[in-house]
Every structure is written in structure tokens, then in C-alpha cells.
Short mmCIF file of C-alpha atoms in Angstrom, two decimals:
data_model
loop_
_atom_site.label_atom_id
_atom_site.label_comp_id
_atom_site.label_asym_id
_atom_site.label_seq_id
_atom_site.Cartn_x
_atom_site.Cartn_y
_atom_site.Cartn_z
CA MET A 1 33.55 -26.45 59.43
CA ALA A 2 36.90 -25.41 57.93
CA VAL A 3 36.89 -23.99 54.32
CA THR A 4 39.06 -26.30 52.38
CA PRO A 5 40.40 -26.04 48.90
CA GLN A 6 38.56 -29.22 48.18
CA LEU A 7 35.28 -27.70 49.34
CA ILE A 8 35.81 -24.66 47.27
CA LYS A 9 36.42 -26.80 44.14
CA GLU A 10 33.19 -28.75 44.90
CA LEU A 11 31.12 -25.52 45.19
CA ARG A 12 32.72 -24.14 42.09
CA GLU A 13 31.75 -27.28 40.11
CA MET A 14 28.28 -27.15 41.26
CA THR A 15 27.66 -23.59 40.53
CA SER A 16 30.22 -22.45 38.09
CA ALA A 17 30.73 -19.43 40.35
CA GLY A 18 34.18 -17.77 40.77
CA MET A 19 36.84 -19.35 43.08
CA MET A 20 36.87 -16.07 45.34
CA ASP A 21 33.06 -15.93 45.28
CA CYS A 22 32.81 -19.65 46.52
CA LYS A 23 35.34 -19.04 49.07
CA LYS A 24 33.46 -15.92 50.47
CA ALA A 25 30.10 -18.09 50.38
CA LEU A 26 31.59 -20.85 52.26
CA GLU A 27 33.08 -18.63 54.87
CA ALA A 28 29.75 -16.76 55.14
CA THR A 29 27.89 -20.03 55.74
CA ASN A 30 30.38 -21.86 57.96
CA GLY A 31 31.39 -24.26 55.35
CA ASN A 32 27.86 -25.54 54.69
CA ILE A 33 27.84 -26.30 50.92
CA ASP A 34 23.96 -26.24 50.53
CA ASP A 35 23.61 -22.94 52.34
CA ALA A 36 26.55 -21.52 50.39
CA VAL A 37 24.64 -22.35 47.20
CA VAL A 38 21.75 -20.37 48.26
CA TRP A 39 24.26 -17.51 49.43
CA LEU A 40 25.60 -17.50 45.87
CA ARG A 41 22.30 -17.07 44.32
CA GLU A 42 21.00 -14.50 46.73
CA ASN A 43 24.02 -12.37 46.29
CA GLY A 44 24.49 -13.18 42.67
CA LEU A 45 20.94 -11.93 41.75
CA ALA A 46 21.79 -8.65 42.89
CA LYS A 47 24.97 -8.70 40.61
CA ALA A 48 22.78 -10.08 37.82
CA ALA A 49 20.64 -6.96 38.15
CA LYS A 50 23.51 -4.66 37.63
CA LYS A 51 24.54 -6.67 34.40
CA ALA A 52 21.08 -6.30 32.76
CA ASP A 53 22.22 -3.26 30.71
CA ARG A 54 25.40 -5.05 29.56
CA VAL A 55 26.10 -6.25 25.95
CA ALA A 56 26.10 -9.84 25.46
CA ALA A 57 27.22 -10.68 21.80
CA GLU A 58 28.95 -14.07 22.33
CA GLY A 59 27.21 -17.37 23.23
CA VAL A 60 25.64 -20.30 21.38
CA SER A 61 22.94 -20.95 18.67
CA PHE A 62 21.40 -24.41 18.78
CA ALA A 63 18.90 -26.08 16.40
CA LYS A 64 16.86 -29.25 17.35
CA THR A 65 13.94 -31.20 15.79
CA ASN A 66 11.77 -34.29 16.89
CA GLY A 67 10.67 -34.92 13.29
CA ASN A 68 7.38 -33.06 13.46
CA ARG A 69 8.58 -29.90 15.16
CA GLY A 70 11.88 -27.86 14.84
CA ILE A 71 13.32 -24.98 16.80
CA VAL A 72 16.43 -22.93 16.55
CA PHE A 73 17.39 -20.52 19.35
CA GLU A 74 20.50 -18.24 20.42
CA VAL A 75 21.54 -17.67 23.94
CA ASN A 76 24.10 -14.94 24.57
CA SER A 77 26.86 -14.31 26.97
CA GLU A 78 29.37 -11.61 27.25
CA THR A 79 32.45 -13.63 26.33
CA ASP A 80 33.02 -16.65 24.23
CA PHE A 81 34.81 -18.40 27.39
CA VAL A 82 31.42 -19.21 28.82
CA SER A 83 30.43 -21.32 25.82
CA LYS A 84 33.02 -23.77 26.73
CA ASN A 85 31.38 -24.11 30.21
CA ASP A 86 29.82 -27.51 30.76
CA LYS A 87 27.13 -26.01 32.84
CA PHE A 88 26.17 -23.46 30.36
CA MET A 89 26.14 -26.05 27.60
CA ALA A 90 23.89 -28.21 29.66
CA LEU A 91 21.42 -25.23 30.29
CA ILE A 92 21.56 -24.83 26.45
CA GLN A 93 20.51 -28.58 26.09
CA GLU A 94 17.88 -28.27 28.68
CA ILE A 95 16.52 -25.02 27.02
CA GLY A 96 16.31 -26.88 23.60
CA THR A 97 14.54 -29.77 24.96
CA ALA A 98 11.99 -27.62 26.87
CA LEU A 99 11.28 -25.52 23.99
CA LEU A 100 10.90 -28.50 21.54
CA ASP A 101 8.29 -30.01 23.80
CA SER A 102 6.52 -26.73 24.00
CA ASN A 103 4.23 -25.08 21.32
CA VAL A 104 5.77 -21.61 21.63
CA SER A 105 6.87 -19.70 18.65
CA THR A 106 7.84 -16.20 20.03
CA LEU A 107 10.53 -15.03 22.36
CA GLU A 108 8.04 -13.80 24.95
CA GLU A 109 6.30 -17.28 25.27
CA ALA A 110 9.74 -19.13 25.24
CA LEU A 111 11.16 -17.15 28.16
CA GLU A 112 7.99 -18.38 30.29
CA VAL A 113 8.61 -22.05 29.34
CA LYS A 114 9.36 -24.14 32.55
CA LEU A 115 12.52 -26.26 32.70
CA THR A 116 12.74 -29.48 34.80
CA SER A 117 13.89 -27.46 37.71
CA GLY A 118 10.64 -25.58 37.85
CA ASP A 119 12.40 -22.32 36.86
CA SER A 120 11.24 -20.51 33.74
CA ILE A 121 13.86 -20.00 31.07
CA LYS A 122 13.93 -16.35 32.02
CA ASP A 123 14.72 -17.24 35.61
CA ALA A 124 17.13 -19.87 34.82
CA CYS A 125 19.25 -17.36 32.60
CA ILE A 126 19.02 -14.66 35.50
CA ASN A 127 20.36 -17.40 37.78
CA ALA A 128 22.96 -18.39 35.37
CA THR A 129 24.12 -14.68 35.42
CA ALA A 130 24.21 -14.65 39.01
CA THR A 131 26.58 -17.77 39.32
CA ILE A 132 28.70 -17.48 36.09
CA GLY A 133 29.04 -13.83 36.59
CA GLU A 134 28.20 -12.90 32.91
CA LYS A 135 24.94 -11.72 31.41
CA ILE A 136 23.17 -14.66 30.13
CA GLU A 137 19.99 -14.28 27.99
CA LEU A 138 17.88 -16.04 25.41
CA ARG A 139 17.95 -13.71 22.65
CA ARG A 140 15.64 -15.09 19.85
CA ILE A 141 13.91 -18.36 18.79
CA SER A 142 12.15 -19.67 15.62
CA ALA A 143 10.01 -22.64 15.51
CA VAL A 144 8.37 -24.70 12.64
CA GLU A 145 5.83 -27.66 12.55
CA GLY A 146 4.96 -30.16 9.73
CA GLY A 147 6.49 -31.31 6.66
CA VAL A 148 10.16 -32.27 6.26
CA ILE A 149 12.39 -30.59 8.94
CA SER A 150 16.22 -30.53 8.85
CA VAL A 151 18.66 -28.91 11.39
CA TYR A 152 22.45 -28.26 11.25
CA ASN A 153 24.63 -27.20 14.03
CA HIS A 154 28.23 -26.12 13.20
CA ALA A 155 30.93 -27.54 15.38
CA ASN A 156 31.67 -24.07 16.81
CA SER A 157 28.15 -23.84 18.18
CA ARG A 158 27.90 -20.36 16.53
CA ILE A 159 25.82 -21.11 13.46
CA SER A 160 22.64 -23.17 13.31
CA VAL A 161 20.23 -23.77 10.41
CA LEU A 162 16.64 -24.71 10.64
CA LEU A 163 14.85 -25.54 7.21
CA GLN A 164 11.27 -26.75 6.51
CA PHE A 165 10.30 -28.40 3.25
CA GLU A 166 7.16 -29.75 1.71
CA GLY A 167 7.49 -32.82 -0.47
CA ASN A 168 9.47 -36.23 -0.26
CA ILE A 169 13.03 -34.78 -0.13
CA SER A 170 15.30 -37.21 1.77
CA GLN A 171 16.76 -36.32 5.08
CA GLU A 172 20.30 -36.65 3.42
CA ASP A 173 19.37 -34.11 0.78
CA ALA A 174 17.75 -31.74 3.39
CA TYR A 175 20.68 -31.97 5.53
CA ASN A 176 22.97 -30.97 2.65
CA ILE A 177 20.96 -28.07 1.86
CA CYS A 178 21.24 -26.90 5.59
CA MET A 179 25.03 -27.23 5.40
CA HIS A 180 24.96 -25.14 2.23
CA VAL A 181 22.82 -22.45 4.05
CA ALA A 182 25.31 -22.50 7.02
CA ALA A 183 28.51 -22.22 4.56
CA MET A 184 27.00 -19.54 1.87
CA SER A 185 24.89 -17.49 4.49
CA PRO A 186 22.17 -16.48 2.11
CA LYS A 187 20.12 -13.36 3.30
CA TYR A 188 16.79 -14.17 1.94
CA LEU A 189 15.07 -17.54 0.63
CA SER A 190 14.06 -16.16 -2.71
CA LYS A 191 14.15 -12.90 -4.81
CA ASP A 192 10.51 -12.14 -3.70
CA GLU A 193 11.60 -11.74 -0.20
CA VAL A 194 14.40 -9.10 -1.07
CA PRO A 195 13.33 -5.91 0.24
CA GLN A 196 13.06 -2.90 -2.29
CA ASP A 197 15.49 -0.78 -0.29
CA PHE A 198 17.98 -3.49 -0.59
CA LYS A 199 17.66 -3.54 -4.30
CA ASP A 200 17.80 0.15 -4.52
CA ALA A 201 20.83 0.42 -2.41
CA GLU A 202 22.56 -2.17 -4.57
CA MET A 203 21.61 -0.60 -7.70
CA HIS A 204 23.03 2.93 -6.49
CA ILE A 205 26.23 1.09 -5.85
CA ILE A 206 26.26 -0.60 -9.29
CA LYS A 207 25.49 2.84 -11.12
CA GLU A 208 28.41 4.43 -9.12
CA THR A 209 30.85 1.73 -10.02
CA THR A 210 29.87 0.97 -13.61
CA ASP A 211 31.20 2.79 -16.64
CA LEU A 212 28.50 3.28 -19.13
CA THR A 213 30.23 5.94 -21.17
CA GLY A 214 28.86 5.83 -24.78
CA LYS A 215 26.31 2.99 -24.23
CA PRO A 216 22.84 3.37 -25.65
CA GLU A 217 20.10 3.77 -22.94
CA ASN A 218 18.63 0.26 -23.52
CA ILE A 219 21.98 -1.35 -23.33
CA ALA A 220 22.93 0.51 -20.28
CA GLU A 221 19.75 -0.44 -18.65
CA GLY A 222 20.27 -4.07 -19.44
CA ILE A 223 23.85 -4.02 -18.08
CA LEU A 224 22.64 -2.64 -14.79
CA ASN A 225 19.82 -4.96 -14.36
CA GLY A 226 21.97 -7.90 -15.09
CA LYS A 227 24.62 -6.87 -12.45
CA LEU A 228 21.72 -6.41 -9.96
CA ASN A 229 20.16 -9.82 -10.69
CA LYS A 230 23.69 -11.30 -10.29
CA LYS A 231 24.07 -9.70 -6.86
CA LEU A 232 20.60 -10.81 -5.91
CA ALA A 233 21.37 -14.42 -6.82
CA GLU A 234 24.45 -14.08 -4.37
CA VAL A 235 22.26 -13.44 -1.57
CA THR A 236 19.23 -15.37 -2.38
CA LEU A 237 19.27 -19.24 -1.55
CA LEU A 238 17.11 -20.45 -4.22
CA GLU A 239 19.29 -18.75 -6.82
CA GLN A 240 22.68 -19.67 -5.39
CA GLY A 241 24.89 -22.31 -7.01
CA PHE A 242 24.35 -25.44 -4.83
CA VAL A 243 27.94 -26.13 -3.26
CA MET A 244 27.37 -30.08 -3.66
CA ASP A 245 26.75 -29.56 -7.13
CA GLU A 246 27.49 -26.06 -8.69
CA LYS A 247 26.15 -26.94 -12.14
CA GLN A 248 22.63 -26.31 -10.76
CA THR A 249 21.05 -23.85 -8.36
CA VAL A 250 19.77 -24.95 -4.77
CA GLY A 251 16.12 -24.07 -6.23
CA ASN A 252 16.69 -26.42 -9.15
CA PHE A 253 17.89 -29.13 -6.91
CA ILE A 254 15.11 -28.88 -4.50
CA LYS A 255 12.77 -28.93 -7.37
CA SER A 256 14.23 -32.03 -8.96
CA LYS A 257 13.49 -33.88 -5.67
CA GLY A 258 9.93 -32.98 -5.89
CA ALA A 259 9.93 -30.63 -3.03
CA THR A 260 9.73 -26.99 -2.24
CA LEU A 261 11.29 -25.11 0.72
CA LYS A 262 8.75 -23.34 2.88
CA SER A 263 11.03 -21.67 5.34
CA MET A 264 14.75 -20.92 6.15
CA ASN A 265 16.25 -20.07 9.29
CA ARG A 266 19.96 -19.25 9.86
CA PHE A 267 21.14 -18.12 13.31
CA GLU A 268 24.73 -16.92 13.72
CA VAL A 269 25.73 -15.73 17.35
CA GLY A 270 25.88 -12.01 17.77
CA GLU A 271 24.86 -11.02 14.27
CA GLY A 272 23.16 -7.59 14.34
CA ILE A 273 24.44 -6.78 17.88
CA GLU A 274 26.73 -3.83 18.16
CA LYS A 275 29.64 -5.07 20.11
CA VAL A 276 31.46 -2.86 22.71
CA THR A 277 35.34 -2.63 22.67
CA THR A 278 36.37 -3.26 26.21
CA ASP A 279 39.61 -2.08 27.71
CA PHE A 280 40.26 -5.35 29.65
CA ALA A 281 42.93 -3.78 31.75
CA ALA A 282 41.02 -0.82 32.91
CA GLU A 283 38.12 -3.24 33.60
CA VAL A 284 40.19 -5.53 35.85
CA ALA A 285 41.72 -2.31 37.59
CA ALA A 286 38.13 -0.84 38.20
CA GLN A 287 37.31 -4.40 39.80
CA LEU A 288 40.19 -4.23 41.95
CA LYS A 289 39.42 -0.88 43.31
CA GLY A 290 35.85 -1.96 44.01
#
């Protein structure tokens, strides 16, 4: 069978593989599109293995709840172009549904969860790497059960929030706090969670940048502690001024609703990953030589 542009287009839409890869696959299988899909997968898996050590710092974060259980997870890719790929986003939705329907809470468990295709999430990511041509991986997951659960997904698919409350807080109020977390990016839920090394590092900076010349020791100590408390309030959710009503803190707002916040998860794509600066021209030249 002749390999036509229409056939190449159809295979590309089915697999998200590159145009030239689709052409090679069809030529190798005499235009049989089903065999071409298999060819792409078999040949792509070898390429996927080579990409295992590459840095994937882009992608999508996603949070989802069914009322009694909530999950938030991050799937990484090498470029942000992939996050605009319909098949990649369909995989994200499928992973989200599978994780929500499971009882897993760790990354190791999540990677073994089966999708409707019968593949594990781990294998599905390997297959996506093979067809899309970029390293795709499930990086992290967090899950909660019980209480009042609220989620928020930012429009750019890069920030997701999962909150779990105890009490009778309304879904509207819970959702507004989710949006606050997305916008204000608190590092910690409460001051009790702030590590001592963070406090020590901040106090060192404060001491280096504060002029205490002539101040009595007790006054100087009060100034330093006051500045430290102000810094801790900036990075602690319950101490932050609520964006919907800055006259009160988030903690006081939640308390006024007769609730407490049990857990906070805020995922932002790529946070904590050291990105590699790529010479795009050199990479393309290397590929052409290969």
C-alpha cells in the first residue's frame, strides 16, 4: 500500500509520534497502520530507554476529588509544548481517574496502578515517551481521605492545590482558600511546621541587614524576633492575610467557619528540579548528524 500524506496524518493523530517517524513506520510496514503503531512502539521504547536520564522539568500538575478522597499529582515532560498535546492531556485525565479510584498514597504504589488499557501508569509513561519523543514521567503524588476536601487547578495546568479540612466549612469557602494557596504560595501550613534551619537562616539574614547600633540588648532582641515573626507569617498559610479579606488571617477565617485545616498540598510544575540550559541549535545539529 502506498504511503500517503493522509495515512501519515492519521498515524500521527493516533500516536502523537513525529511526522518522519510515522512515515518510516508506514514504509516499514507496507502502509499497514495497525502494524505501524506496533513498529513505532517497539522502536520508540529503545529511544525511551535512552531518554531515561534526561531532565523533565515541564509538564502538568492536576488535582481531583470525588468528595471522600482527593489526589494531586505531577507528570513531567521535557518541554512545555507537550502539555498542549491532546493525547498527553488525555493521559493526564486517565491517570487522575485511576489514582482517585485506587487507594494508593505513595509514588511507588501509584506507578503500578493500572489504566483502562491494562498498562500500569509506569508503562503508560514509557509508551508516551516512545511515541511523543520526550521523557514523560509521573514525578509525585499526594492523597487524602475524609473530611471536607477541596481542589483547585490553575488555568495554565502548572499549579494545583489539594486541601483537607475538618468541620463544616462550605465548599465555596474551601475553594477560596485553595485559590489563596495557589496565588500566595505558602511554604508551610503553620509556624509549628517551619524547620529550625529555615528560622536560623532567616535570623542570620535579619541580623546581617538590621542596624541595631546603640540599641539595648532586650530591645535589639525584640526587633530581631519581630522581624523573624513577620517573615514566618509571610511563608505560613495560617498566618497570611486572607486575599479575600485582608483584615483577617487565613487561620482566623477558617476558625470563624468552625473548621480546621488538616493538610495542605500545593504542587507547581518543576519546583525543586534543576533545569538544564540547552543549546537548541547544537542539539538540532547533533540530531541531523545522527
